[in-house]
Amino acid sequence: MIDFRYHVVSLVSVFLALAVGIVLGAGPLNEGISTGITDQVRQLTEEKEQLRAERDEALAAGEAQDAWAEAVAPAVVERQLGGRAVVVVELPGADSSQTDAVVDVLRSAGATVPARVTVQDDWTAEAQQAEREALAAELAPQLAGGAAVADATPHVVLATALASGLVTGDLAQTVVADPARADLLTALTDAGLVEVEGQVEQRATLALLVTGAADPDASDDRAELDAAAWEALADQLDDLSAGAVVAGPTESAEARAAVAVVRSGDEVAEQVSTVDDLDTAMGRVNVVLALREQLAGRSGHYGTAPSATSVSPPLPAAAP
């Protein structure tokens, strides 16, 4: 049985240990701990200031590079697309201000933009799938390709219908009074799938698809619908024209977004060009050069994302 003396000894031991701890903590140990903490705080502060300075330098360098690209862009793109008609198709999630900016650069390059098309959310909305299937079945017999188109998925049929109404691969003739083509666009517009602005009687020879980031709230099923739809649309616009480019900001090259979808495709990645820095002056120049490259039968994937194969297409030869 534990007696009273044991309790006294235990209490004395506890108080002695506490006293020794206080003495040591207020003396040599405190000095060492305080010095260590002070050194760590000073080191972290210096690292933070260094990182902040590096960030500011990187931002300043980026702004300077963008200003330089803005300044030289007119000279670089001048006459690169002279006489060519480019239809601009804006996908859901695209930034309209980026579309406006690239249209200005296209015109500086000598191109005309006869029509701008805005693809609506219903193009891939899960709730509208039955309506899209019915419309695809209605339009398929009106499209070139016969049984191959009739057996295709609704996304491919609708993409073919839109491309047929907007573009042509005939570089010699783009103004075509074709009621059948107009009817295709009317059907897509009446179904709430697209909005069309401009002169649709003039079919373009080149196509630019402007996109943005993928919808972060989209379900897996909706993401799959989007991927299939954008790949089909890029493929058909390229197939029925002299060339197509898909362009967007850096986020468009991330998973599920349209640029990433095209780059990860098998056949479409070899035919359709992409640009992932449309939100910069350099990216808008890249769009012009990529369209020019498409006219020559070549393609590539340009920008600053890891999936890009090059920062930009080959620059045009300097004038003598």
PDB file of C-alpha atoms in Angstrom:
ATOM      1  CA  MET A   1       0.000   0.000   0.000  1.00  0.00           C
ATOM      2  CA  ILE A   2       1.312   3.467  -0.950  1.00  0.00           C
ATOM      3  CA  ASP A   3       1.911   5.514   2.204  1.00  0.00           C
ATOM      4  CA  PHE A   4       1.933   9.259   2.872  1.00  0.00           C
ATOM      5  CA  ARG A   5       5.710   9.565   2.477  1.00  0.00           C
ATOM      6  CA  TYR A   6       5.493   8.290  -1.085  1.00  0.00           C
ATOM      7  CA  HIS A   7       3.006  11.051  -1.925  1.00  0.00           C
ATOM      8  CA  VAL A   8       5.268  13.674  -0.365  1.00  0.00           C
ATOM      9  CA  VAL A   9       8.292  12.463  -2.332  1.00  0.00           C
ATOM     10  CA  SER A  10       6.248  12.442  -5.564  1.00  0.00           C
ATOM     11  CA  LEU A  11       5.011  15.989  -5.004  1.00  0.00           C
ATOM     12  CA  VAL A  12       8.498  17.225  -4.176  1.00  0.00           C
ATOM     13  CA  SER A  13       9.832  15.589  -7.352  1.00  0.00           C
ATOM     14  CA  VAL A  14       7.167  17.276  -9.475  1.00  0.00           C
ATOM     15  CA  PHE A  15       7.891  20.694  -8.006  1.00  0.00           C
ATOM     16  CA  LEU A  16      11.631  20.207  -8.395  1.00  0.00           C
ATOM     17  CA  ALA A  17      11.197  19.247 -12.049  1.00  0.00           C
ATOM     18  CA  LEU A  18       8.970  22.264 -12.598  1.00  0.00           C
ATOM     19  CA  ALA A  19      11.491  24.562 -10.974  1.00  0.00           C
ATOM     20  CA  VAL A  20      14.355  23.155 -13.029  1.00  0.00           C
ATOM     21  CA  GLY A  21      12.278  23.595 -16.196  1.00  0.00           C
ATOM     22  CA  ILE A  22      11.532  27.215 -15.342  1.00  0.00           C
ATOM     23  CA  VAL A  23      15.174  27.946 -14.606  1.00  0.00           C
ATOM     24  CA  LEU A  24      16.389  26.287 -17.810  1.00  0.00           C
ATOM     25  CA  GLY A  25      13.615  27.809 -19.899  1.00  0.00           C
ATOM     26  CA  ALA A  26      14.426  31.284 -18.667  1.00  0.00           C
ATOM     27  CA  GLY A  27      18.128  30.715 -19.183  1.00  0.00           C
ATOM     28  CA  PRO A  28      20.205  28.821 -21.761  1.00  0.00           C
ATOM     29  CA  LEU A  29      17.357  26.856 -23.338  1.00  0.00           C
ATOM     30  CA  ASN A  30      15.252  29.978 -23.811  1.00  0.00           C
ATOM     31  CA  GLU A  31      18.150  31.733 -25.487  1.00  0.00           C
ATOM     32  CA  GLY A  32      18.686  28.837 -27.917  1.00  0.00           C
ATOM     33  CA  ILE A  33      14.999  28.461 -28.789  1.00  0.00           C
ATOM     34  CA  SER A  34      14.498  32.189 -29.259  1.00  0.00           C
ATOM     35  CA  THR A  35      17.563  32.436 -31.450  1.00  0.00           C
ATOM     36  CA  GLY A  36      16.392  29.515 -33.599  1.00  0.00           C
ATOM     37  CA  ILE A  37      12.899  30.910 -34.034  1.00  0.00           C
ATOM     38  CA  THR A  38      14.257  34.365 -34.848  1.00  0.00           C
ATOM     39  CA  ASP A  39      16.585  32.921 -37.478  1.00  0.00           C
ATOM     40  CA  GLN A  40      13.750  30.940 -39.069  1.00  0.00           C
ATOM     41  CA  VAL A  41      11.449  33.974 -39.173  1.00  0.00           C
ATOM     42  CA  ARG A  42      14.209  36.084 -40.730  1.00  0.00           C
ATOM     43  CA  GLN A  43      14.935  33.385 -43.332  1.00  0.00           C
ATOM     44  CA  LEU A  44      11.241  32.975 -44.232  1.00  0.00           C
ATOM     45  CA  THR A  45      10.839  36.739 -44.514  1.00  0.00           C
ATOM     46  CA  GLU A  46      13.811  36.968 -46.853  1.00  0.00           C
ATOM     47  CA  GLU A  47      12.482  34.098 -48.987  1.00  0.00           C
ATOM     48  CA  LYS A  48       9.041  35.743 -49.174  1.00  0.00           C
ATOM     49  CA  GLU A  49      10.549  39.045 -50.280  1.00  0.00           C
ATOM     50  CA  GLN A  50      12.668  37.265 -52.887  1.00  0.00           C
ATOM     51  CA  LEU A  51       9.657  35.382 -54.268  1.00  0.00           C
ATOM     52  CA  ARG A  52       7.645  38.602 -54.362  1.00  0.00           C
ATOM     53  CA  ALA A  53      10.434  40.345 -56.278  1.00  0.00           C
ATOM     54  CA  GLU A  54      10.692  37.443 -58.729  1.00  0.00           C
ATOM     55  CA  ARG A  55       6.914  37.498 -59.218  1.00  0.00           C
ATOM     56  CA  ASP A  56       6.934  41.239 -59.894  1.00  0.00           C
ATOM     57  CA  GLU A  57       9.786  40.822 -62.374  1.00  0.00           C
ATOM     58  CA  ALA A  58       7.933  37.995 -64.163  1.00  0.00           C
ATOM     59  CA  LEU A  59       4.737  40.070 -64.352  1.00  0.00           C
ATOM     60  CA  ALA A  60       6.643  43.072 -65.680  1.00  0.00           C
ATOM     61  CA  ALA A  61       8.426  40.909 -68.250  1.00  0.00           C
ATOM     62  CA  GLY A  62       5.105  39.377 -69.349  1.00  0.00           C
ATOM     63  CA  GLU A  63       3.504  42.795 -69.722  1.00  0.00           C
ATOM     64  CA  ALA A  64       6.501  44.035 -71.701  1.00  0.00           C
ATOM     65  CA  GLN A  65       6.394  41.009 -73.996  1.00  0.00           C
ATOM     66  CA  ASP A  66       2.660  41.453 -74.572  1.00  0.00           C
ATOM     67  CA  ALA A  67       3.155  45.150 -75.323  1.00  0.00           C
ATOM     68  CA  TRP A  68       5.912  44.265 -77.789  1.00  0.00           C
ATOM     69  CA  ALA A  69       3.675  41.660 -79.459  1.00  0.00           C
ATOM     70  CA  GLU A  70       0.867  44.222 -79.729  1.00  0.00           C
ATOM     71  CA  ALA A  71       3.275  46.651 -81.363  1.00  0.00           C
ATOM     72  CA  VAL A  72       4.684  44.250 -83.947  1.00  0.00           C
ATOM     73  CA  ALA A  73       1.479  42.287 -84.612  1.00  0.00           C
ATOM     74  CA  PRO A  74       0.246  44.480 -87.488  1.00  0.00           C
ATOM     75  CA  ALA A  75       3.543  44.078 -89.333  1.00  0.00           C
ATOM     76  CA  VAL A  76       3.682  40.327 -88.714  1.00  0.00           C
ATOM     77  CA  VAL A  77       0.134  39.559 -89.825  1.00  0.00           C
ATOM     78  CA  GLU A  78      -0.117  42.081 -92.661  1.00  0.00           C
ATOM     79  CA  ARG A  79      -1.508  40.461 -95.843  1.00  0.00           C
ATOM     80  CA  GLN A  80      -1.166  36.960 -94.385  1.00  0.00           C
ATOM     81  CA  LEU A  81      -4.859  36.242 -95.017  1.00  0.00           C
ATOM     82  CA  GLY A  82      -5.519  38.728 -97.799  1.00  0.00           C
ATOM     83  CA  GLY A  83      -8.769  37.993 -99.605  1.00  0.00           C
ATOM     84  CA  ARG A  84      -9.715  35.037 -97.398  1.00  0.00           C
ATOM     85  CA  ALA A  85     -13.028  34.747 -95.580  1.00  0.00           C
ATOM     86  CA  VAL A  86     -12.931  33.373 -92.023  1.00  0.00           C
ATOM     87  CA  VAL A  87     -16.033  32.310 -90.118  1.00  0.00           C
ATOM     88  CA  VAL A  88     -15.707  32.672 -86.345  1.00  0.00           C
ATOM     89  CA  VAL A  89     -17.580  30.136 -84.212  1.00  0.00           C
ATOM     90  CA  GLU A  90     -17.765  30.905 -80.502  1.00  0.00           C
ATOM     91  CA  LEU A  91     -18.294  27.901 -78.224  1.00  0.00           C
ATOM     92  CA  PRO A  92     -20.037  28.039 -74.819  1.00  0.00           C
ATOM     93  CA  GLY A  93     -17.698  29.395 -72.160  1.00  0.00           C
ATOM     94  CA  ALA A  94     -15.672  31.526 -74.572  1.00  0.00           C
ATOM     95  CA  ASP A  95     -14.803  35.106 -73.650  1.00  0.00           C
ATOM     96  CA  SER A  96     -16.486  37.412 -76.169  1.00  0.00           C
ATOM     97  CA  SER A  97     -13.858  40.104 -75.597  1.00  0.00           C
ATOM     98  CA  GLN A  98     -11.209  37.659 -76.796  1.00  0.00           C
ATOM     99  CA  THR A  99     -13.363  36.919 -79.841  1.00  0.00           C
ATOM    100  CA  ASP A 100     -13.644  40.634 -80.598  1.00  0.00           C
ATOM    101  CA  ALA A 101      -9.876  41.078 -80.257  1.00  0.00           C
ATOM    102  CA  VAL A 102      -8.989  38.207 -82.581  1.00  0.00           C
ATOM    103  CA  VAL A 103     -11.542  39.380 -85.174  1.00  0.00           C
ATOM    104  CA  ASP A 104      -9.723  42.726 -85.252  1.00  0.00           C
ATOM    105  CA  VAL A 105      -6.416  40.945 -85.871  1.00  0.00           C
ATOM    106  CA  LEU A 106      -7.960  38.778 -88.604  1.00  0.00           C
ATOM    107  CA  ARG A 107      -9.105  41.923 -90.366  1.00  0.00           C
ATOM    108  CA  SER A 108      -5.645  43.454 -89.934  1.00  0.00           C
ATOM    109  CA  ALA A 109      -4.323  40.375 -91.731  1.00  0.00           C
ATOM    110  CA  GLY A 110      -6.555  41.157 -94.709  1.00  0.00           C
ATOM    111  CA  ALA A 111      -9.262  38.604 -93.986  1.00  0.00           C
ATOM    112  CA  THR A 112     -12.986  39.205 -94.029  1.00  0.00           C
ATOM    113  CA  VAL A 113     -15.232  37.832 -91.305  1.00  0.00           C
ATOM    114  CA  PRO A 114     -18.599  37.385 -93.051  1.00  0.00           C
ATOM    115  CA  ALA A 115     -20.306  35.680 -90.116  1.00  0.00           C
ATOM    116  CA  ARG A 116     -19.967  35.067 -86.397  1.00  0.00           C
ATOM    117  CA  VAL A 117     -21.748  32.077 -84.918  1.00  0.00           C
ATOM    118  CA  THR A 118     -22.432  31.542 -81.228  1.00  0.00           C
ATOM    119  CA  VAL A 119     -23.038  27.918 -80.250  1.00  0.00           C
ATOM    120  CA  GLN A 120     -25.637  27.685 -77.488  1.00  0.00           C
ATOM    121  CA  ASP A 121     -25.612  25.487 -74.389  1.00  0.00           C
ATOM    122  CA  ASP A 122     -28.401  23.355 -75.880  1.00  0.00           C
ATOM    123  CA  TRP A 123     -25.867  21.984 -78.389  1.00  0.00           C
ATOM    124  CA  THR A 124     -24.716  19.594 -75.644  1.00  0.00           C
ATOM    125  CA  ALA A 125     -27.330  19.973 -72.869  1.00  0.00           C
ATOM    126  CA  GLU A 126     -28.363  16.558 -71.597  1.00  0.00           C
ATOM    127  CA  ALA A 127     -32.017  17.646 -71.370  1.00  0.00           C
ATOM    128  CA  GLN A 128     -32.060  18.423 -75.112  1.00  0.00           C
ATOM    129  CA  GLN A 129     -30.579  15.158 -76.308  1.00  0.00           C
ATOM    130  CA  ALA A 130     -33.877  13.790 -77.686  1.00  0.00           C
ATOM    131  CA  GLU A 131     -34.524  17.017 -79.608  1.00  0.00           C
ATOM    132  CA  ARG A 132     -31.016  16.924 -81.095  1.00  0.00           C
ATOM    133  CA  GLU A 133     -31.461  13.325 -82.179  1.00  0.00           C
ATOM    134  CA  ALA A 134     -34.739  14.182 -83.914  1.00  0.00           C
ATOM    135  CA  LEU A 135     -33.203  17.187 -85.671  1.00  0.00           C
ATOM    136  CA  ALA A 136     -30.186  15.140 -86.767  1.00  0.00           C
ATOM    137  CA  ALA A 137     -32.483  12.514 -88.281  1.00  0.00           C
ATOM    138  CA  GLU A 138     -34.321  15.275 -90.134  1.00  0.00           C
ATOM    139  CA  LEU A 139     -31.198  16.972 -91.484  1.00  0.00           C
ATOM    140  CA  ALA A 140     -29.108  13.911 -92.379  1.00  0.00           C
ATOM    141  CA  PRO A 141     -30.834  13.260 -95.759  1.00  0.00           C
ATOM    142  CA  GLN A 142     -30.080  16.849 -96.809  1.00  0.00           C
ATOM    143  CA  LEU A 143     -26.331  16.491 -96.314  1.00  0.00           C
ATOM    144  CA  ALA A 144     -23.669  15.269 -98.676  1.00  0.00           C
ATOM    145  CA  GLY A 145     -22.251  11.914 -97.677  1.00  0.00           C
ATOM    146  CA  GLY A 146     -25.332   9.764 -97.947  1.00  0.00           C
ATOM    147  CA  ALA A 147     -25.425   6.686 -95.764  1.00  0.00           C
ATOM    148  CA  ALA A 148     -22.218   7.611 -93.963  1.00  0.00           C
ATOM    149  CA  VAL A 149     -23.823  10.751 -92.565  1.00  0.00           C
ATOM    150  CA  ALA A 150     -27.108   9.015 -91.839  1.00  0.00           C
ATOM    151  CA  ASP A 151     -25.303   6.423 -89.725  1.00  0.00           C
ATOM    152  CA  ALA A 152     -23.220   9.005 -87.857  1.00  0.00           C
ATOM    153  CA  THR A 153     -23.887  10.192 -84.314  1.00  0.00           C
ATOM    154  CA  PRO A 154     -26.184  13.214 -83.843  1.00  0.00           C
ATOM    155  CA  HIS A 155     -23.153  15.340 -82.921  1.00  0.00           C
ATOM    156  CA  VAL A 156     -21.468  14.532 -86.223  1.00  0.00           C
ATOM    157  CA  VAL A 157     -24.662  15.147 -88.231  1.00  0.00           C
ATOM    158  CA  LEU A 158     -25.293  18.516 -86.571  1.00  0.00           C
ATOM    159  CA  ALA A 159     -21.639  19.515 -86.940  1.00  0.00           C
ATOM    160  CA  THR A 160     -21.793  18.585 -90.623  1.00  0.00           C
ATOM    161  CA  ALA A 161     -24.957  20.632 -91.060  1.00  0.00           C
ATOM    162  CA  LEU A 162     -23.414  23.710 -89.451  1.00  0.00           C
ATOM    163  CA  ALA A 163     -20.168  23.365 -91.385  1.00  0.00           C
ATOM    164  CA  SER A 164     -22.048  22.835 -94.649  1.00  0.00           C
ATOM    165  CA  GLY A 165     -23.892  26.109 -94.154  1.00  0.00           C
ATOM    166  CA  LEU A 166     -20.812  28.108 -93.193  1.00  0.00           C
ATOM    167  CA  VAL A 167     -17.720  26.993 -95.116  1.00  0.00           C
ATOM    168  CA  THR A 168     -16.477  25.727 -98.447  1.00  0.00           C
ATOM    169  CA  GLY A 169     -13.236  24.165 -99.564  1.00  0.00           C
ATOM    170  CA  ASP A 170     -13.395  25.991-102.901  1.00  0.00           C
ATOM    171  CA  LEU A 171     -10.907  28.836-102.598  1.00  0.00           C
ATOM    172  CA  ALA A 172     -12.087  30.375-105.872  1.00  0.00           C
ATOM    173  CA  GLN A 173     -15.730  30.895-104.966  1.00  0.00           C
ATOM    174  CA  THR A 174     -17.180  31.722-101.572  1.00  0.00           C
ATOM    175  CA  VAL A 175     -20.348  33.680-102.403  1.00  0.00           C
ATOM    176  CA  VAL A 176     -22.967  31.053-103.166  1.00  0.00           C
ATOM    177  CA  ALA A 177     -26.709  31.668-103.299  1.00  0.00           C
ATOM    178  CA  ASP A 178     -27.735  28.238-102.037  1.00  0.00           C
ATOM    179  CA  PRO A 179     -31.164  28.025-100.368  1.00  0.00           C
ATOM    180  CA  ALA A 180     -30.408  24.505 -99.140  1.00  0.00           C
ATOM    181  CA  ARG A 181     -27.394  25.766 -97.160  1.00  0.00           C
ATOM    182  CA  ALA A 182     -29.453  28.597 -95.728  1.00  0.00           C
ATOM    183  CA  ASP A 183     -32.129  26.113 -94.690  1.00  0.00           C
ATOM    184  CA  LEU A 184     -29.583  24.149 -92.663  1.00  0.00           C
ATOM    185  CA  LEU A 185     -28.570  27.229 -90.696  1.00  0.00           C
ATOM    186  CA  THR A 186     -32.217  28.208 -90.241  1.00  0.00           C
ATOM    187  CA  ALA A 187     -33.044  24.771 -88.833  1.00  0.00           C
ATOM    188  CA  LEU A 188     -30.158  24.954 -86.342  1.00  0.00           C
ATOM    189  CA  THR A 189     -31.086  28.492 -85.355  1.00  0.00           C
ATOM    190  CA  ASP A 190     -34.787  27.700 -84.928  1.00  0.00           C
ATOM    191  CA  ALA A 191     -33.846  24.745 -82.708  1.00  0.00           C
ATOM    192  CA  GLY A 192     -31.971  27.116 -80.403  1.00  0.00           C
ATOM    193  CA  LEU A 193     -28.610  25.468 -81.083  1.00  0.00           C
ATOM    194  CA  VAL A 194     -26.826  28.472 -82.620  1.00  0.00           C
ATOM    195  CA  GLU A 195     -27.109  32.202 -83.140  1.00  0.00           C
ATOM    196  CA  VAL A 196     -25.780  33.560 -86.435  1.00  0.00           C
ATOM    197  CA  GLU A 197     -24.724  37.134 -87.181  1.00  0.00           C
ATOM    198  CA  GLY A 198     -23.511  38.383 -90.543  1.00  0.00           C
ATOM    199  CA  GLN A 199     -23.736  37.467 -94.204  1.00  0.00           C
ATOM    200  CA  VAL A 200     -24.405  33.740 -94.283  1.00  0.00           C
ATOM    201  CA  GLU A 201     -24.698  33.757 -98.068  1.00  0.00           C
ATOM    202  CA  GLN A 202     -20.927  34.160 -98.171  1.00  0.00           C
ATOM    203  CA  ARG A 203     -19.400  30.890 -97.121  1.00  0.00           C
ATOM    204  CA  ALA A 204     -15.924  31.143 -95.621  1.00  0.00           C
ATOM    205  CA  THR A 205     -12.863  29.194 -96.687  1.00  0.00           C
ATOM    206  CA  LEU A 206     -11.359  29.105 -93.184  1.00  0.00           C
ATOM    207  CA  ALA A 207     -12.873  28.519 -89.738  1.00  0.00           C
ATOM    208  CA  LEU A 208     -11.845  29.686 -86.285  1.00  0.00           C
ATOM    209  CA  LEU A 209     -13.428  28.132 -83.194  1.00  0.00           C
ATOM    210  CA  VAL A 210     -13.042  30.287 -80.077  1.00  0.00           C
ATOM    211  CA  THR A 211     -13.352  28.437 -76.787  1.00  0.00           C
ATOM    212  CA  GLY A 212     -12.732  28.854 -73.080  1.00  0.00           C
ATOM    213  CA  ALA A 213     -12.213  26.719 -70.004  1.00  0.00           C
ATOM    214  CA  ALA A 214     -14.221  23.571 -69.395  1.00  0.00           C
ATOM    215  CA  ASP A 215     -17.257  23.867 -67.126  1.00  0.00           C
ATOM    216  CA  PRO A 216     -15.964  22.799 -63.679  1.00  0.00           C
ATOM    217  CA  ASP A 217     -19.489  21.927 -62.538  1.00  0.00           C
ATOM    218  CA  ALA A 218     -20.298  19.684 -65.512  1.00  0.00           C
ATOM    219  CA  SER A 219     -21.113  16.059 -64.774  1.00  0.00           C
ATOM    220  CA  ASP A 220     -19.033  13.301 -66.328  1.00  0.00           C
ATOM    221  CA  ASP A 221     -21.823  12.612 -68.826  1.00  0.00           C
ATOM    222  CA  ARG A 222     -22.026  16.276 -69.835  1.00  0.00           C
ATOM    223  CA  ALA A 223     -18.228  16.477 -70.159  1.00  0.00           C
ATOM    224  CA  GLU A 224     -18.287  13.484 -72.499  1.00  0.00           C
ATOM    225  CA  LEU A 225     -21.044  15.108 -74.569  1.00  0.00           C
ATOM    226  CA  ASP A 226     -19.042  18.328 -74.780  1.00  0.00           C
ATOM    227  CA  ALA A 227     -15.871  16.519 -75.816  1.00  0.00           C
ATOM    228  CA  ALA A 228     -17.630  14.555 -78.550  1.00  0.00           C
ATOM    229  CA  ALA A 229     -19.435  17.651 -79.823  1.00  0.00           C
ATOM    230  CA  TRP A 230     -16.389  19.945 -79.989  1.00  0.00           C
ATOM    231  CA  GLU A 231     -14.226  17.313 -81.618  1.00  0.00           C
ATOM    232  CA  ALA A 232     -16.919  16.636 -84.232  1.00  0.00           C
ATOM    233  CA  LEU A 233     -17.430  20.345 -84.898  1.00  0.00           C
ATOM    234  CA  ALA A 234     -13.713  21.034 -85.313  1.00  0.00           C
ATOM    235  CA  ASP A 235     -13.340  17.996 -87.544  1.00  0.00           C
ATOM    236  CA  GLN A 236     -16.251  18.879 -89.838  1.00  0.00           C
ATOM    237  CA  LEU A 237     -15.340  22.555 -90.137  1.00  0.00           C
ATOM    238  CA  ASP A 238     -11.830  21.525 -91.109  1.00  0.00           C
ATOM    239  CA  ASP A 239     -12.986  18.784 -93.468  1.00  0.00           C
ATOM    240  CA  LEU A 240     -15.400  21.006 -95.411  1.00  0.00           C
ATOM    241  CA  SER A 241     -13.148  24.088 -95.564  1.00  0.00           C
ATOM    242  CA  ALA A 242      -9.562  24.896 -96.415  1.00  0.00           C
ATOM    243  CA  GLY A 243      -8.625  24.630 -92.739  1.00  0.00           C
ATOM    244  CA  ALA A 244      -9.719  25.180 -89.145  1.00  0.00           C
ATOM    245  CA  VAL A 245      -8.110  26.415 -85.927  1.00  0.00           C
ATOM    246  CA  VAL A 246      -9.392  26.005 -82.363  1.00  0.00           C
ATOM    247  CA  ALA A 247      -8.175  28.757 -80.034  1.00  0.00           C
ATOM    248  CA  GLY A 248      -8.667  29.779 -76.423  1.00  0.00           C
ATOM    249  CA  PRO A 249      -6.817  30.932 -73.287  1.00  0.00           C
ATOM    250  CA  THR A 250      -4.444  28.693 -71.344  1.00  0.00           C
ATOM    251  CA  GLU A 251      -7.383  27.094 -69.499  1.00  0.00           C
ATOM    252  CA  SER A 252      -8.695  25.759 -72.806  1.00  0.00           C
ATOM    253  CA  ALA A 253      -5.745  23.345 -72.900  1.00  0.00           C
ATOM    254  CA  GLU A 254      -6.674  21.824 -69.543  1.00  0.00           C
ATOM    255  CA  ALA A 255      -8.595  18.570 -69.201  1.00  0.00           C
ATOM    256  CA  ARG A 256     -12.061  18.451 -70.802  1.00  0.00           C
ATOM    257  CA  ALA A 257     -11.701  21.835 -72.541  1.00  0.00           C
ATOM    258  CA  ALA A 258     -11.946  22.072 -76.338  1.00  0.00           C
ATOM    259  CA  VAL A 259      -8.272  22.692 -77.133  1.00  0.00           C
ATOM    260  CA  ALA A 260      -7.295  19.747 -74.944  1.00  0.00           C
ATOM    261  CA  VAL A 261      -9.965  17.578 -76.591  1.00  0.00           C
ATOM    262  CA  VAL A 262      -8.671  18.327 -80.091  1.00  0.00           C
ATOM    263  CA  ARG A 263      -5.044  17.814 -79.093  1.00  0.00           C
ATOM    264  CA  SER A 264      -5.829  14.448 -77.543  1.00  0.00           C
ATOM    265  CA  GLY A 265      -7.775  13.221 -80.574  1.00  0.00           C
ATOM    266  CA  ASP A 266      -6.193  10.775 -82.979  1.00  0.00           C
ATOM    267  CA  GLU A 267      -7.044  11.968 -86.475  1.00  0.00           C
ATOM    268  CA  VAL A 268      -8.374  15.423 -85.641  1.00  0.00           C
ATOM    269  CA  ALA A 269      -5.114  16.400 -83.923  1.00  0.00           C
ATOM    270  CA  GLU A 270      -3.265  15.797 -87.185  1.00  0.00           C
ATOM    271  CA  GLN A 271      -5.595  18.014 -89.219  1.00  0.00           C
ATOM    272  CA  VAL A 272      -6.868  20.815 -86.977  1.00  0.00           C
ATOM    273  CA  SER A 273      -4.507  23.414 -85.496  1.00  0.00           C
ATOM    274  CA  THR A 274      -4.867  24.761 -81.949  1.00  0.00           C
ATOM    275  CA  VAL A 275      -3.723  27.880 -80.075  1.00  0.00           C
ATOM    276  CA  ASP A 276      -3.833  28.039 -76.263  1.00  0.00           C
ATOM    277  CA  ASP A 277      -2.835  31.671 -75.598  1.00  0.00           C
ATOM    278  CA  LEU A 278      -5.614  33.591 -77.311  1.00  0.00           C
ATOM    279  CA  ASP A 279      -5.821  35.973 -74.355  1.00  0.00           C
ATOM    280  CA  THR A 280      -2.441  37.458 -75.358  1.00  0.00           C
ATOM    281  CA  ALA A 281      -1.312  39.491 -78.350  1.00  0.00           C
ATOM    282  CA  MET A 282       1.108  36.707 -79.261  1.00  0.00           C
ATOM    283  CA  GLY A 283      -1.748  34.195 -79.263  1.00  0.00           C
ATOM    284  CA  ARG A 284      -3.821  36.292 -81.642  1.00  0.00           C
ATOM    285  CA  VAL A 285      -0.858  36.498 -84.009  1.00  0.00           C
ATOM    286  CA  ASN A 286      -0.520  32.732 -83.668  1.00  0.00           C
ATOM    287  CA  VAL A 287      -4.128  32.339 -84.833  1.00  0.00           C
ATOM    288  CA  VAL A 288      -3.414  34.226 -88.054  1.00  0.00           C
ATOM    289  CA  LEU A 289      -0.236  32.281 -88.727  1.00  0.00           C
ATOM    290  CA  ALA A 290      -1.952  28.974 -87.919  1.00  0.00           C
ATOM    291  CA  LEU A 291      -4.770  29.776 -90.381  1.00  0.00           C
ATOM    292  CA  ARG A 292      -2.158  30.685 -92.978  1.00  0.00           C
ATOM    293  CA  GLU A 293      -0.436  27.375 -92.296  1.00  0.00           C
ATOM    294  CA  GLN A 294      -3.751  25.557 -92.745  1.00  0.00           C
ATOM    295  CA  LEU A 295      -4.036  27.049 -96.231  1.00  0.00           C
ATOM    296  CA  ALA A 296      -0.701  25.437 -97.032  1.00  0.00           C
ATOM    297  CA  GLY A 297      -1.985  22.045 -95.861  1.00  0.00           C
ATOM    298  CA  ARG A 298      -0.048  21.982 -92.587  1.00  0.00           C
ATOM    299  CA  SER A 299      -1.139  22.018 -88.946  1.00  0.00           C
ATOM    300  CA  GLY A 300       0.302  22.389 -85.467  1.00  0.00           C
ATOM    301  CA  HIS A 301      -0.460  23.057 -81.810  1.00  0.00           C
ATOM    302  CA  TYR A 302       0.817  26.366 -80.488  1.00  0.00           C
ATOM    303  CA  GLY A 303       1.019  28.313 -77.250  1.00  0.00           C
ATOM    304  CA  THR A 304       2.474  28.013 -73.775  1.00  0.00           C
ATOM    305  CA  ALA A 305       0.640  24.983 -72.354  1.00  0.00           C
ATOM    306  CA  PRO A 306       2.650  21.754 -71.918  1.00  0.00           C
ATOM    307  CA  SER A 307       0.582  20.074 -74.644  1.00  0.00           C
ATOM    308  CA  ALA A 308       1.646  22.633 -77.269  1.00  0.00           C
ATOM    309  CA  THR A 309       4.246  21.421 -79.764  1.00  0.00           C
ATOM    310  CA  SER A 310       5.653  24.912 -80.372  1.00  0.00           C
ATOM    311  CA  VAL A 311       5.271  28.452 -79.082  1.00  0.00           C
ATOM    312  CA  SER A 312       4.165  29.703 -82.503  1.00  0.00           C
ATOM    313  CA  PRO A 313       3.926  28.633 -86.148  1.00  0.00           C
ATOM    314  CA  PRO A 314       6.850  29.441 -88.423  1.00  0.00           C
ATOM    315  CA  LEU A 315       7.040  33.172 -89.014  1.00  0.00           C
ATOM    316  CA  PRO A 316       6.456  34.448 -92.545  1.00  0.00           C
ATOM    317  CA  ALA A 317       9.505  35.253 -94.627  1.00  0.00           C
ATOM    318  CA  ALA A 318      10.696  38.833 -94.294  1.00  0.00           C
ATOM    319  CA  ALA A 319       9.943  41.122 -97.224  1.00  0.00           C
ATOM    320  CA  PRO A 320      13.029  42.064 -99.271  1.00  0.00           C
TER     321      PRO A 320
END
